[in-house]
Short mmCIF file of C-alpha atoms in Angstrom, two decimals:
data_model
loop_
_atom_site.label_atom_id
_atom_site.label_comp_id
_atom_site.label_asym_id
_atom_site.label_seq_id
_atom_site.Cartn_x
_atom_site.Cartn_y
_atom_site.Cartn_z
CA PRO N 111 -21.90 -27.29 12.70
CA ILE N 112 -19.14 -25.54 14.60
CA ASP N 113 -17.70 -28.89 15.74
CA LEU N 114 -16.72 -29.55 12.14
CA TYR N 115 -15.10 -26.17 11.44
CA LEU N 116 -13.65 -25.02 14.74
CA PRO N 117 -10.85 -27.58 15.22
CA ARG N 118 -9.52 -27.06 11.69
CA MET N 119 -9.66 -23.28 12.01
CA GLU N 120 -7.97 -23.34 15.42
CA GLU N 121 -5.03 -25.22 13.85
CA ALA N 122 -4.73 -22.94 10.82
CA ASP N 123 -2.24 -20.10 10.57
CA VAL N 124 -4.15 -18.36 7.75
CA LEU N 125 -7.92 -18.04 7.49
CA ILE N 126 -9.14 -17.36 3.97
CA PHE N 127 -12.68 -16.13 3.44
CA GLU N 128 -13.47 -15.96 -0.24
CA GLY N 129 -15.93 -14.04 -2.33
CA GLY N 130 -19.36 -14.65 -3.70
CA ASN N 131 -22.63 -13.52 -2.21
CA THR N 132 -21.71 -11.24 0.68
CA LEU N 133 -24.90 -11.85 2.63
CA HIS N 134 -24.62 -15.63 2.22
CA LEU N 135 -21.01 -15.61 3.46
CA LEU N 136 -21.87 -13.50 6.49
CA LYS N 137 -24.93 -15.62 7.29
CA SER N 138 -22.90 -18.83 7.00
CA ILE N 139 -20.25 -17.48 9.40
CA ARG N 140 -22.95 -16.57 11.89
CA ASP N 141 -24.98 -19.75 11.45
CA VAL N 142 -22.07 -22.03 12.29
CA GLY N 143 -20.91 -19.84 15.18
CA LEU N 144 -17.58 -18.59 13.79
CA GLU N 145 -18.30 -14.90 14.36
CA ILE N 146 -17.50 -15.06 18.07
CA HIS N 147 -14.01 -16.45 17.34
CA ILE N 148 -12.79 -14.16 14.55
CA ARG N 149 -11.56 -11.28 16.73
CA ASP N 150 -9.59 -13.65 18.95
CA TRP N 151 -8.09 -15.41 15.95
CA LEU N 152 -6.82 -12.09 14.61
CA LYS N 153 -4.41 -11.96 17.55
CA SER N 154 -2.49 -14.98 16.27
CA LYS N 155 -3.65 -15.73 12.72
CA VAL N 156 -3.69 -14.05 9.35
CA TYR N 157 -7.14 -13.24 7.99
CA MET N 158 -7.32 -13.00 4.21
CA GLY N 159 -10.58 -11.70 2.79
CA ILE N 160 -11.18 -11.97 -0.93
CA SER N 161 -14.00 -9.84 -2.35
CA ALA N 162 -17.00 -10.59 -0.09
CA GLY N 163 -14.51 -11.83 2.50
CA SER N 164 -13.14 -8.30 2.78
CA ILE N 165 -16.52 -6.54 2.72
CA ILE N 166 -17.87 -8.50 5.70
CA MET N 167 -15.08 -7.21 7.96
CA GLY N 168 -16.47 -3.65 7.85
CA PRO N 169 -19.33 -2.09 9.83
CA THR N 170 -22.10 -2.91 7.32
CA LEU N 171 -22.57 -4.59 3.96
CA GLU N 172 -23.34 -1.29 2.25
CA ALA N 173 -20.06 -1.05 0.34
CA GLY N 174 -21.03 -4.11 -1.64
CA THR N 175 -24.79 -3.83 -1.83
CA LYS N 176 -25.89 -0.21 -2.10
CA SER N 177 -28.38 -0.67 -4.93
CA ASP N 178 -28.28 2.88 -6.26
CA LEU N 179 -24.56 2.56 -7.00
CA TYR N 180 -24.10 -1.05 -8.02
CA SER N 181 -25.56 -3.54 -10.43
CA GLU N 182 -25.30 -6.58 -8.16
CA LYS N 183 -27.16 -9.77 -9.01
CA TYR N 184 -28.68 -9.89 -5.53
CA HIS N 185 -30.08 -7.32 -3.16
CA VAL N 186 -30.00 -7.17 0.61
CA HIS N 187 -31.15 -4.68 3.17
CA VAL N 188 -28.23 -2.26 2.96
CA THR N 189 -28.04 -1.55 6.68
CA ASP N 190 -27.34 -5.17 7.57
CA LYS N 191 -24.54 -5.20 10.13
CA ALA N 192 -21.34 -6.90 9.12
CA LEU N 193 -18.65 -8.19 11.48
CA GLY N 194 -17.42 -4.68 12.35
CA VAL N 195 -13.82 -5.77 12.84
CA VAL N 196 -12.52 -2.71 11.00
CA PRO N 197 -14.05 0.79 11.18
CA PHE N 198 -14.04 1.33 7.42
CA HIS N 199 -15.63 -0.19 4.33
CA VAL N 200 -13.84 -2.10 1.57
CA ARG N 201 -15.19 -2.10 -1.97
CA PRO N 202 -13.30 -4.50 -4.20
CA HIS N 203 -13.52 -4.87 -7.99
CA ILE N 204 -13.17 -1.17 -8.87
CA ASN N 205 -13.22 -0.68 -12.64
CA ASN N 206 -14.12 -4.34 -13.19
CA ASP N 207 -16.44 -4.97 -16.15
CA TYR N 208 -18.55 -7.32 -14.01
CA PHE N 209 -19.34 -4.41 -11.65
CA PRO N 210 -19.82 -1.45 -14.03
CA ASN N 211 -20.97 0.94 -11.31
CA ALA N 212 -18.00 0.24 -9.04
CA THR N 213 -16.09 3.34 -10.07
CA LEU N 214 -13.93 5.73 -8.08
CA GLU N 215 -16.51 8.46 -8.64
CA ASN N 216 -19.26 6.31 -7.15
CA MET N 217 -17.02 5.33 -4.23
CA ASP N 218 -16.56 9.00 -3.39
CA LYS N 219 -20.36 9.31 -3.36
CA LEU N 220 -20.67 6.19 -1.24
CA ALA N 221 -18.23 7.54 1.35
CA GLN N 222 -20.36 10.69 1.62
CA ASP N 223 -23.60 8.68 1.88
CA LEU N 224 -22.16 6.43 4.59
CA HIS N 225 -20.33 9.22 6.43
CA ALA N 226 -17.42 6.81 6.50
CA THR N 227 -14.17 5.84 4.85
CA VAL N 228 -14.31 3.48 1.88
CA TYR N 229 -11.23 1.79 0.48
CA ALA N 230 -11.96 1.38 -3.22
CA LEU N 231 -9.71 -1.38 -4.58
CA ASP N 232 -9.28 -2.85 -8.02
CA ASP N 233 -8.46 -6.54 -8.48
CA ASP N 234 -4.72 -5.83 -8.13
CA SER N 235 -5.02 -4.13 -4.73
CA GLY N 236 -5.55 -5.06 -1.11
CA VAL N 237 -5.50 -3.67 2.41
CA LEU N 238 -2.89 -4.99 4.83
CA ILE N 239 -3.38 -4.38 8.53
CA THR N 240 -0.56 -5.28 10.87
CA ASP N 241 -1.15 -4.47 14.51
CA ASP N 242 -2.68 -0.98 14.21
CA LYS N 243 -0.94 -0.02 10.96
CA LEU N 244 -2.95 0.03 7.72
CA GLU N 245 -1.25 -0.12 4.34
CA VAL N 246 -2.68 -0.47 0.85
CA ILE N 247 -0.72 -2.91 -1.29
CA SER N 248 -1.36 -2.26 -4.96
CA GLU N 249 -0.11 -2.75 -8.47
CA GLY N 250 -3.29 -1.20 -9.80
CA VAL N 251 -5.88 1.45 -8.94
CA TRP N 252 -7.15 2.25 -5.48
CA LYS N 253 -8.42 5.20 -3.50
CA GLU N 254 -9.17 6.02 0.09
CA CYS N 255 -12.56 7.77 -0.15
CA ARG N 256 -13.36 9.80 2.96
CA SER N 257 -16.53 11.43 4.09
CA GLU N 258 -16.39 15.18 4.47
CA VAL N 259 -18.68 14.96 7.49
#
């Protein structure tokens, strides 16, 4: 229930949304009513998305669930709308053994399929957005994959 979560989140300076099942995380946020608050919180709080927590901020869940590119343990309808806070997709875990199809080559294909930008990030990389400025922070491998359309 939102009455349990909302007061604690209102007091927090940093909101951390962790990984796991992307669809479950998104559904949980919606079920307890947090979705309507996230955009307002971004005006005064830091949002930190880890794995699924970063994927849900994009337009759809496709960066994490497109079944022809990934070997995920779960499948969802790939056009499910995400929170749409940012106009690009984030695909974490590039070159991670647990996600063997999450490669830079496949992310280039995904960007073309989605007609969108995909930030492909390994486990030592992240996207930092401050005001309207986007910066990739990395000690590893990452790529901004853009659609040619």
